[in-house]
Short mmCIF file of N, CA, C and O in Angstrom, two decimals:
data_model
loop_
_atom_site.label_atom_id
_atom_site.label_comp_id
_atom_site.label_asym_id
_atom_site.label_seq_id
_atom_site.Cartn_x
_atom_site.Cartn_y
_atom_site.Cartn_z
N MET A 1 117.79 69.31 59.54
CA MET A 1 118.67 68.18 59.12
C MET A 1 119.87 67.92 60.06
O MET A 1 120.09 66.83 60.36
N SER A 2 120.41 68.96 60.64
CA SER A 2 121.44 68.67 61.45
C SER A 2 120.87 67.98 62.88
O SER A 2 121.71 67.14 63.53
N ASP A 3 119.84 68.40 63.25
CA ASP A 3 119.29 67.59 64.51
C ASP A 3 119.06 66.19 64.30
O ASP A 3 119.25 65.39 65.22
N THR A 4 118.47 65.74 63.06
CA THR A 4 118.35 64.54 62.67
C THR A 4 119.67 63.74 62.71
O THR A 4 119.72 62.47 63.21
N LEU A 5 120.80 64.33 62.07
CA LEU A 5 121.95 63.76 61.94
C LEU A 5 122.78 63.75 63.50
O LEU A 5 123.33 62.52 63.67
N THR A 6 122.49 64.48 64.26
CA THR A 6 122.94 64.60 65.61
C THR A 6 122.39 63.31 66.31
O THR A 6 122.96 62.67 67.06
N ALA A 7 121.05 63.15 66.25
CA ALA A 7 120.25 62.05 66.90
C ALA A 7 120.69 60.78 66.39
O ALA A 7 120.95 59.80 67.12
N LEU A 8 120.93 60.79 65.13
CA LEU A 8 121.46 59.44 64.38
C LEU A 8 122.87 59.25 65.17
O LEU A 8 123.10 57.97 65.27
N ALA A 9 123.80 60.27 65.09
CA ALA A 9 125.13 59.92 65.74
C ALA A 9 125.21 59.49 67.25
O ALA A 9 125.92 58.50 67.44
N GLU A 10 124.09 60.05 67.88
CA GLU A 10 123.90 59.66 69.32
C GLU A 10 123.46 58.18 69.36
O GLU A 10 123.90 57.40 70.23
N HIS A 11 122.69 57.91 68.50
CA HIS A 11 122.02 56.42 68.54
C HIS A 11 123.01 55.38 68.09
O HIS A 11 123.31 54.35 68.97
N ILE A 12 123.90 55.78 67.19
CA ILE A 12 125.04 54.85 66.74
C ILE A 12 126.01 54.66 67.77
O ILE A 12 126.59 53.62 68.19
N GLY A 13 126.32 55.86 68.50
CA GLY A 13 127.37 55.73 69.45
C GLY A 13 126.87 55.00 70.71
O GLY A 13 127.81 54.34 71.38
N LYS A 14 125.58 55.16 70.90
CA LYS A 14 125.04 54.33 72.10
C LYS A 14 125.17 52.77 71.79
O LYS A 14 125.51 52.04 72.64
N LYS A 15 124.76 52.44 70.74
CA LYS A 15 124.55 51.18 70.24
C LYS A 15 126.12 50.58 70.12
O LYS A 15 126.35 49.35 70.47
N LEU A 16 127.09 51.26 69.52
CA LEU A 16 128.22 50.59 69.13
C LEU A 16 129.41 51.02 70.08
O LEU A 16 130.53 50.53 70.07
N GLY A 17 129.21 51.87 70.94
CA GLY A 17 130.13 52.56 71.92
C GLY A 17 131.55 52.72 71.64
O GLY A 17 131.63 53.53 70.62
N THR A 18 132.57 51.97 72.06
CA THR A 18 134.01 52.28 71.77
C THR A 18 134.35 51.98 70.19
O THR A 18 135.48 52.22 69.90
N LYS A 19 133.54 51.23 69.52
CA LYS A 19 133.76 50.90 68.13
C LYS A 19 133.60 52.12 67.24
O LYS A 19 134.22 52.04 66.13
N ILE A 20 133.10 53.27 67.77
CA ILE A 20 133.08 54.52 67.07
C ILE A 20 133.91 55.42 67.83
O ILE A 20 133.82 55.63 69.06
N SER A 21 135.06 56.06 67.16
CA SER A 21 135.98 56.71 67.81
C SER A 21 135.79 58.28 67.75
O SER A 21 136.38 59.15 68.15
N GLY A 22 134.87 58.68 66.78
CA GLY A 22 134.55 60.05 66.69
C GLY A 22 133.49 60.28 65.48
O GLY A 22 133.15 59.44 64.85
N SER A 23 132.77 61.54 65.71
CA SER A 23 131.83 61.80 64.46
C SER A 23 131.70 63.29 64.29
O SER A 23 132.17 63.93 65.13
N SER A 24 131.27 63.60 63.22
CA SER A 24 131.32 65.09 62.73
C SER A 24 130.10 65.19 61.67
O SER A 24 129.73 64.20 61.02
N ILE A 25 129.65 66.32 61.66
CA ILE A 25 128.51 66.53 60.72
C ILE A 25 129.05 67.76 59.83
O ILE A 25 129.38 68.88 60.21
N ALA A 26 129.11 67.54 58.35
CA ALA A 26 129.55 68.71 57.72
C ALA A 26 128.96 68.36 56.16
O ALA A 26 128.52 67.21 55.74
N TYR A 27 128.41 69.50 55.55
CA TYR A 27 127.73 69.58 54.30
C TYR A 27 126.50 68.60 54.24
O TYR A 27 126.20 67.87 53.31
N GLY A 28 125.80 68.54 55.45
CA GLY A 28 124.68 67.76 55.53
C GLY A 28 124.69 66.11 55.49
O GLY A 28 123.86 65.64 55.30
N GLU A 29 125.95 65.88 55.93
CA GLU A 29 126.24 64.37 56.13
C GLU A 29 127.00 64.11 57.43
O GLU A 29 127.86 64.95 57.88
N LEU A 30 126.86 62.96 57.92
CA LEU A 30 127.44 62.39 59.06
C LEU A 30 128.51 61.68 58.66
O LEU A 30 128.55 60.72 57.89
N THR A 31 129.66 61.90 59.33
CA THR A 31 130.95 61.13 59.20
C THR A 31 131.33 60.48 60.63
O THR A 31 131.36 61.26 61.49
N LEU A 32 131.44 59.12 60.49
CA LEU A 32 132.00 58.33 61.62
C LEU A 32 133.42 58.00 61.39
O LEU A 32 133.84 57.65 60.44
N ALA A 33 134.09 57.90 62.49
CA ALA A 33 135.58 57.24 62.36
C ALA A 33 135.52 55.96 63.47
O ALA A 33 134.85 55.94 64.59
N THR A 34 136.15 54.99 62.79
CA THR A 34 136.33 53.72 63.53
C THR A 34 137.80 53.13 63.25
O THR A 34 138.39 53.61 62.15
N ASP A 35 138.13 52.11 64.01
CA ASP A 35 139.33 51.36 63.71
C ASP A 35 138.97 50.40 62.62
O ASP A 35 137.94 49.93 62.54
N ALA A 36 139.95 50.21 61.77
CA ALA A 36 139.79 49.04 60.63
C ALA A 36 139.35 47.78 61.21
O ALA A 36 138.58 47.10 60.64
N ALA A 37 139.97 47.35 62.41
CA ALA A 37 139.39 46.17 62.98
C ALA A 37 138.09 46.05 63.12
O ALA A 37 137.41 44.97 63.22
N ASN A 38 137.27 47.13 63.36
CA ASN A 38 135.80 47.17 63.63
C ASN A 38 134.94 47.29 62.61
O ASN A 38 133.77 47.43 62.49
N ILE A 39 135.62 47.47 61.28
CA ILE A 39 134.83 47.89 59.98
C ILE A 39 133.67 46.94 59.79
O ILE A 39 132.47 47.44 59.30
N VAL A 40 133.82 45.61 59.91
CA VAL A 40 132.85 44.75 59.60
C VAL A 40 131.67 44.83 60.48
O VAL A 40 130.51 44.92 60.09
N ASP A 41 131.93 44.94 61.73
CA ASP A 41 130.87 45.12 62.63
C ASP A 41 130.03 46.38 62.54
O ASP A 41 128.96 46.30 62.71
N VAL A 42 130.73 47.40 62.21
CA VAL A 42 130.12 48.76 62.28
C VAL A 42 129.21 48.68 60.90
O VAL A 42 128.08 49.34 60.90
N MET A 43 129.78 48.32 59.84
CA MET A 43 128.98 48.29 58.54
C MET A 43 127.84 47.32 58.77
O MET A 43 126.89 47.64 58.28
N THR A 44 127.92 46.29 59.34
CA THR A 44 126.71 45.42 59.56
C THR A 44 125.65 45.96 60.23
O THR A 44 124.52 45.96 59.88
N PHE A 45 126.16 46.70 61.45
CA PHE A 45 125.04 47.47 62.19
C PHE A 45 124.38 48.58 61.35
O PHE A 45 123.27 48.69 61.26
N LEU A 46 125.30 49.33 60.80
CA LEU A 46 124.68 50.42 59.81
C LEU A 46 123.70 49.75 58.81
O LEU A 46 122.70 50.61 58.50
N ARG A 47 124.03 48.67 58.21
CA ARG A 47 122.95 47.98 57.34
C ARG A 47 121.81 47.59 57.96
O ARG A 47 120.64 47.68 57.38
N ASP A 48 121.93 46.99 58.94
CA ASP A 48 120.79 46.16 59.53
C ASP A 48 120.04 46.96 60.53
O ASP A 48 118.82 46.40 60.92
N ASP A 49 120.35 47.87 61.36
CA ASP A 49 119.62 48.63 62.29
C ASP A 49 118.54 49.18 61.79
O ASP A 49 118.64 49.97 60.75
N ALA A 50 117.41 49.15 62.38
CA ALA A 50 116.12 49.70 61.85
C ALA A 50 116.29 51.15 61.82
O ALA A 50 115.59 51.84 60.95
N ALA A 51 116.99 51.97 62.71
CA ALA A 51 117.05 53.38 62.57
C ALA A 51 118.10 53.97 61.54
O ALA A 51 118.05 55.13 61.16
N CYS A 52 118.96 52.86 61.06
CA CYS A 52 119.85 53.22 60.04
C CYS A 52 119.57 52.97 58.74
O CYS A 52 119.28 53.63 57.98
N GLN A 53 119.53 51.59 58.47
CA GLN A 53 119.02 51.01 57.17
C GLN A 53 119.92 51.61 55.94
O GLN A 53 119.43 51.92 54.90
N PHE A 54 121.22 51.69 56.17
CA PHE A 54 122.11 52.01 55.11
C PHE A 54 122.59 50.71 54.27
O PHE A 54 123.45 50.12 54.63
N LYS A 55 121.60 50.62 53.32
CA LYS A 55 121.49 49.27 52.59
C LYS A 55 122.57 49.26 51.37
O LYS A 55 122.63 48.19 50.81
N GLN A 56 122.94 50.47 50.86
CA GLN A 56 123.58 50.55 49.69
C GLN A 56 124.92 51.15 50.00
O GLN A 56 125.07 52.24 50.47
N LEU A 57 126.02 50.45 49.50
CA LEU A 57 127.45 50.92 49.50
C LEU A 57 127.54 51.67 48.32
O LEU A 57 127.50 51.26 47.17
N VAL A 58 127.79 53.11 48.48
CA VAL A 58 127.71 53.91 47.21
C VAL A 58 129.27 53.59 46.64
O VAL A 58 129.58 53.47 45.44
N TYR A 59 130.23 53.82 47.62
CA TYR A 59 131.58 53.39 47.04
C TYR A 59 132.46 53.45 48.34
O TYR A 59 131.99 53.95 49.47
N LEU A 60 133.58 52.99 48.18
CA LEU A 60 134.70 53.00 49.13
C LEU A 60 135.98 53.39 48.42
O LEU A 60 136.06 52.91 47.24
N ALA A 61 136.81 54.04 49.18
CA ALA A 61 138.07 54.64 48.51
C ALA A 61 139.26 54.70 49.52
O ALA A 61 138.90 54.90 50.52
N GLY A 62 140.34 54.50 48.89
CA GLY A 62 141.62 54.52 49.69
C GLY A 62 142.03 56.02 49.54
O GLY A 62 141.73 56.66 48.44
N VAL A 63 142.48 56.51 50.61
CA VAL A 63 143.11 57.95 50.70
C VAL A 63 144.47 57.94 51.36
O VAL A 63 144.76 57.28 52.13
N ASP A 64 145.33 58.69 50.58
CA ASP A 64 146.76 58.60 50.99
C ASP A 64 147.22 60.07 51.41
O ASP A 64 147.03 61.01 50.75
N TYR A 65 147.56 60.01 52.67
CA TYR A 65 148.16 61.24 53.27
C TYR A 65 149.48 61.02 53.65
O TYR A 65 149.95 60.66 54.78
N PRO A 66 150.51 61.35 52.62
CA PRO A 66 151.84 60.94 52.68
C PRO A 66 152.79 61.45 53.90
O PRO A 66 153.53 60.88 54.56
N GLY A 67 152.25 62.72 54.48
CA GLY A 67 153.02 63.27 55.56
C GLY A 67 152.34 62.95 56.90
O GLY A 67 152.48 63.63 57.96
N ARG A 68 151.29 62.21 57.00
CA ARG A 68 150.50 61.89 58.22
C ARG A 68 150.83 60.48 58.59
O ARG A 68 151.04 59.51 57.74
N ALA A 69 150.65 60.11 59.94
CA ALA A 69 150.71 58.77 60.43
C ALA A 69 149.29 58.59 61.06
O ALA A 69 148.89 59.44 62.12
N PRO A 70 148.50 57.67 60.86
CA PRO A 70 148.71 56.69 59.89
C PRO A 70 148.64 57.22 58.34
O PRO A 70 147.78 58.08 58.12
N ARG A 71 149.35 56.67 57.42
CA ARG A 71 149.35 57.27 56.24
C ARG A 71 148.10 57.18 55.34
O ARG A 71 147.80 58.00 54.63
N PHE A 72 147.48 55.96 55.52
CA PHE A 72 146.25 55.71 54.63
C PHE A 72 144.91 55.61 55.40
O PHE A 72 144.92 55.84 56.69
N GLU A 73 143.88 55.82 54.56
CA GLU A 73 142.60 55.94 55.28
C GLU A 73 141.67 55.21 54.28
O GLU A 73 141.84 55.39 52.92
N VAL A 74 140.74 54.31 54.84
CA VAL A 74 139.63 53.72 53.78
C VAL A 74 138.46 54.50 54.35
O VAL A 74 138.06 54.58 55.32
N VAL A 75 137.78 55.02 53.22
CA VAL A 75 136.48 55.78 53.49
C VAL A 75 135.45 55.03 52.57
O VAL A 75 135.36 54.69 51.61
N TYR A 76 134.15 54.90 53.50
CA TYR A 76 133.17 54.03 52.89
C TYR A 76 132.02 55.12 52.87
O TYR A 76 131.70 55.90 53.86
N ASN A 77 131.17 55.23 51.83
CA ASN A 77 130.06 56.03 51.67
C ASN A 77 128.89 55.13 51.62
O ASN A 77 128.78 54.49 50.64
N LEU A 78 127.96 55.27 52.53
CA LEU A 78 126.62 54.50 52.38
C LEU A 78 125.43 55.39 52.29
O LEU A 78 125.43 56.51 52.59
N LEU A 79 124.29 54.82 51.68
CA LEU A 79 123.19 55.48 51.55
C LEU A 79 122.03 54.74 52.15
O LEU A 79 121.95 53.50 51.95
N SER A 80 121.20 55.37 52.75
CA SER A 80 119.79 54.71 53.17
C SER A 80 118.75 55.37 52.37
O SER A 80 118.33 56.66 52.59
N LEU A 81 118.11 54.63 51.50
CA LEU A 81 117.05 55.22 50.80
C LEU A 81 115.88 55.25 51.48
O LEU A 81 115.02 56.26 51.49
N THR A 82 115.59 54.42 52.55
CA THR A 82 114.46 54.51 53.40
C THR A 82 114.49 55.74 54.35
O THR A 82 113.46 56.32 54.44
N GLN A 83 115.74 56.01 54.81
CA GLN A 83 115.86 57.34 55.83
C GLN A 83 116.24 58.44 54.92
O GLN A 83 116.25 59.66 55.52
N ASN A 84 116.66 58.34 53.61
CA ASN A 84 116.85 59.40 52.80
C ASN A 84 118.10 60.16 53.44
O ASN A 84 118.15 61.31 53.55
N GLN A 85 119.14 59.37 53.71
CA GLN A 85 120.21 59.89 54.21
C GLN A 85 121.58 59.22 53.76
O GLN A 85 121.62 57.97 53.33
N ARG A 86 122.62 59.86 53.80
CA ARG A 86 124.12 59.31 53.46
C ARG A 86 124.84 59.39 54.79
O ARG A 86 124.69 60.26 55.48
N ILE A 87 125.92 58.58 54.73
CA ILE A 87 126.86 58.52 55.91
C ILE A 87 128.04 58.16 55.30
O ILE A 87 128.28 57.47 54.45
N ARG A 88 129.17 58.69 55.92
CA ARG A 88 130.50 58.42 55.65
C ARG A 88 131.26 57.81 56.85
O ARG A 88 131.07 58.25 57.89
N LEU A 89 131.98 56.75 56.49
CA LEU A 89 132.63 56.12 57.63
C LEU A 89 134.25 55.96 57.21
O LEU A 89 134.55 55.70 56.06
N ARG A 90 135.10 56.49 58.22
CA ARG A 90 136.38 56.67 57.81
C ARG A 90 137.22 55.69 58.88
O ARG A 90 136.90 55.60 60.05
N ALA A 91 138.28 54.95 58.17
CA ALA A 91 139.12 53.99 59.07
C ALA A 91 140.68 54.31 58.66
O ALA A 91 140.96 54.06 57.54
N PRO A 92 141.31 54.85 59.67
CA PRO A 92 142.72 54.93 59.37
C PRO A 92 143.50 53.60 59.31
O PRO A 92 143.15 52.68 59.96
N VAL A 93 144.35 53.64 58.40
CA VAL A 93 145.22 52.36 58.25
C VAL A 93 146.77 52.65 58.02
O VAL A 93 147.13 53.57 57.37
N GLU A 94 147.40 52.03 59.06
CA GLU A 94 149.03 52.05 58.91
C GLU A 94 149.52 51.40 57.59
O GLU A 94 148.73 50.53 57.03
N GLU A 95 150.53 51.95 56.96
CA GLU A 95 151.15 51.42 55.92
C GLU A 95 151.52 50.09 56.13
O GLU A 95 152.17 49.61 57.11
N GLY A 96 150.95 48.92 55.42
CA GLY A 96 151.26 47.66 55.31
C GLY A 96 150.24 46.87 56.24
O GLY A 96 150.29 45.69 56.29
N ALA A 97 149.51 47.55 56.95
CA ALA A 97 148.32 47.00 57.68
C ALA A 97 147.24 46.25 56.84
O ALA A 97 146.99 46.94 55.74
N THR A 98 146.54 45.24 57.29
CA THR A 98 145.40 44.69 56.68
C THR A 98 144.08 45.37 57.14
O THR A 98 143.98 45.33 58.32
N VAL A 99 143.12 45.48 56.18
CA VAL A 99 141.85 45.96 56.59
C VAL A 99 140.98 44.79 56.25
O VAL A 99 140.96 44.07 55.15
N PRO A 100 139.95 44.46 57.19
CA PRO A 100 138.96 43.29 56.94
C PRO A 100 138.10 43.68 55.63
O PRO A 100 137.67 44.71 55.58
N SER A 101 137.88 42.70 54.92
CA SER A 101 137.02 42.88 53.67
C SER A 101 135.58 43.15 54.22
O SER A 101 135.16 42.26 55.12
N VAL A 102 134.79 44.05 53.63
CA VAL A 102 133.16 44.07 53.82
C VAL A 102 132.53 43.40 52.87
O VAL A 102 131.37 43.73 52.64
N THR A 103 133.16 42.51 52.03
CA THR A 103 132.45 41.87 50.92
C THR A 103 131.21 41.08 51.29
O THR A 103 130.49 40.50 50.79
N THR A 104 131.29 40.52 52.57
CA THR A 104 130.40 39.58 53.19
C THR A 104 129.22 40.47 53.51
O THR A 104 128.09 40.17 53.80
N VAL A 105 129.35 41.87 53.65
CA VAL A 105 128.39 42.83 54.21
C VAL A 105 127.68 43.36 52.93
O VAL A 105 126.44 43.60 52.80
N PHE A 106 128.56 43.89 52.11
CA PHE A 106 128.20 44.35 50.67
C PHE A 106 128.91 43.70 49.64
O PHE A 106 130.20 44.05 49.40
N ARG A 107 128.38 43.05 48.81
CA ARG A 107 129.01 42.29 47.82
C ARG A 107 129.62 43.17 46.75
O ARG A 107 130.75 42.69 46.34
N GLY A 108 129.10 44.28 46.50
CA GLY A 108 129.69 45.30 45.58
C GLY A 108 130.96 45.93 46.15
O GLY A 108 131.75 46.43 45.47
N ALA A 109 131.32 45.58 47.26
CA ALA A 109 132.66 46.32 47.78
C ALA A 109 133.80 45.58 47.16
O ALA A 109 135.09 46.21 47.29
N GLY A 110 133.72 44.39 46.50
CA GLY A 110 134.88 43.80 45.98
C GLY A 110 135.75 44.39 45.04
O GLY A 110 137.01 44.59 45.07
N TRP A 111 134.94 45.16 44.04
CA TRP A 111 135.70 45.96 42.97
C TRP A 111 136.44 47.07 43.77
O TRP A 111 137.60 47.41 43.45
N TYR A 112 135.76 47.89 44.58
CA TYR A 112 136.27 49.05 45.10
C TYR A 112 137.63 48.68 46.09
O TYR A 112 138.53 49.35 46.10
N GLU A 113 137.50 47.47 46.68
CA GLU A 113 138.51 47.12 47.60
C GLU A 113 139.77 46.73 46.65
O GLU A 113 141.11 46.83 47.14
N ARG A 114 139.54 46.01 45.50
CA ARG A 114 140.47 45.79 44.68
C ARG A 114 141.30 47.09 44.23
O ARG A 114 142.53 47.20 43.83
N GLU A 115 140.50 48.07 43.77
CA GLU A 115 140.98 49.19 43.32
C GLU A 115 141.85 50.01 44.48
O GLU A 115 142.92 50.40 44.23
N ALA A 116 141.33 49.97 45.71
CA ALA A 116 142.37 50.49 46.79
C ALA A 116 143.62 49.57 46.82
O ALA A 116 144.64 50.19 47.15
N TRP A 117 143.57 48.29 46.56
CA TRP A 117 144.95 47.51 46.71
C TRP A 117 145.72 47.89 45.52
O TRP A 117 146.88 48.15 45.60
N ASP A 118 145.09 48.07 44.36
CA ASP A 118 145.90 48.34 43.20
C ASP A 118 146.51 49.71 43.12
O ASP A 118 147.73 49.82 42.69
N LEU A 119 145.66 50.77 43.81
CA LEU A 119 146.13 52.18 43.72
C LEU A 119 147.11 52.37 45.00
O LEU A 119 148.09 53.13 44.71
N PHE A 120 146.84 51.89 45.93
CA PHE A 120 147.44 52.21 47.40
C PHE A 120 148.15 51.21 47.97
O PHE A 120 148.93 51.39 48.92
N GLY A 121 148.04 49.98 47.58
CA GLY A 121 148.65 48.72 48.22
C GLY A 121 147.88 48.41 49.49
O GLY A 121 148.56 47.82 50.29
N ILE A 122 146.74 48.85 49.78
CA ILE A 122 145.91 48.54 50.99
C ILE A 122 145.37 47.11 50.86
O ILE A 122 144.45 46.86 50.11
N PRO A 123 145.99 46.13 51.54
CA PRO A 123 145.30 44.79 51.57
C PRO A 123 143.93 44.82 52.46
O PRO A 123 143.87 45.11 53.42
N PHE A 124 143.19 43.70 51.86
CA PHE A 124 141.90 43.46 52.45
C PHE A 124 141.93 42.06 52.71
O PHE A 124 141.84 41.14 51.86
N SER A 125 141.76 41.61 54.10
CA SER A 125 141.76 40.21 54.48
C SER A 125 140.48 39.59 54.15
O SER A 125 139.40 40.34 54.08
N ASP A 126 140.39 38.44 53.73
CA ASP A 126 139.29 37.54 53.36
C ASP A 126 138.44 38.03 52.11
O ASP A 126 137.41 37.83 51.84
N HIS A 127 139.30 38.89 51.34
CA HIS A 127 138.71 39.43 49.92
C HIS A 127 138.66 38.18 49.07
O HIS A 127 139.76 37.32 49.06
N PRO A 128 137.64 38.00 48.35
CA PRO A 128 137.41 36.83 47.44
C PRO A 128 138.44 36.76 46.28
O PRO A 128 138.60 35.74 45.62
N ASP A 129 138.85 37.94 45.85
CA ASP A 129 139.50 37.87 44.56
C ASP A 129 140.37 39.15 44.65
O ASP A 129 140.43 39.90 43.56
N LEU A 130 141.34 39.39 45.45
CA LEU A 130 142.25 40.50 45.56
C LEU A 130 143.44 40.20 44.61
O LEU A 130 143.91 41.18 44.06
#
């Protein structure tokens, strides 16, 4: 399983280059890091690329690290039924910074983005009903 995830991380890294700032494998899942500004491009790639096919947004959540800079992080969890894999995408967010909405990529993201806004005050630009 680890070899498959390592190959997937290498594939994504080659295709997206500097849009991916880091990757790790833990508990049988691949975690990628990216800047919030890249989130729509990265999510679109993960959904549409033939080697990825992460067609289902399982959830996204805001995370608060009060003693850390940047204080917040938005975490996206995706599922590929075709590949039988999960992937996690983490994007650090400065307090007061805006994150692009991924509702154009995954319509179901709307509710989760509203929850991150309500609980942590993380604003999502171009959200249809924040």
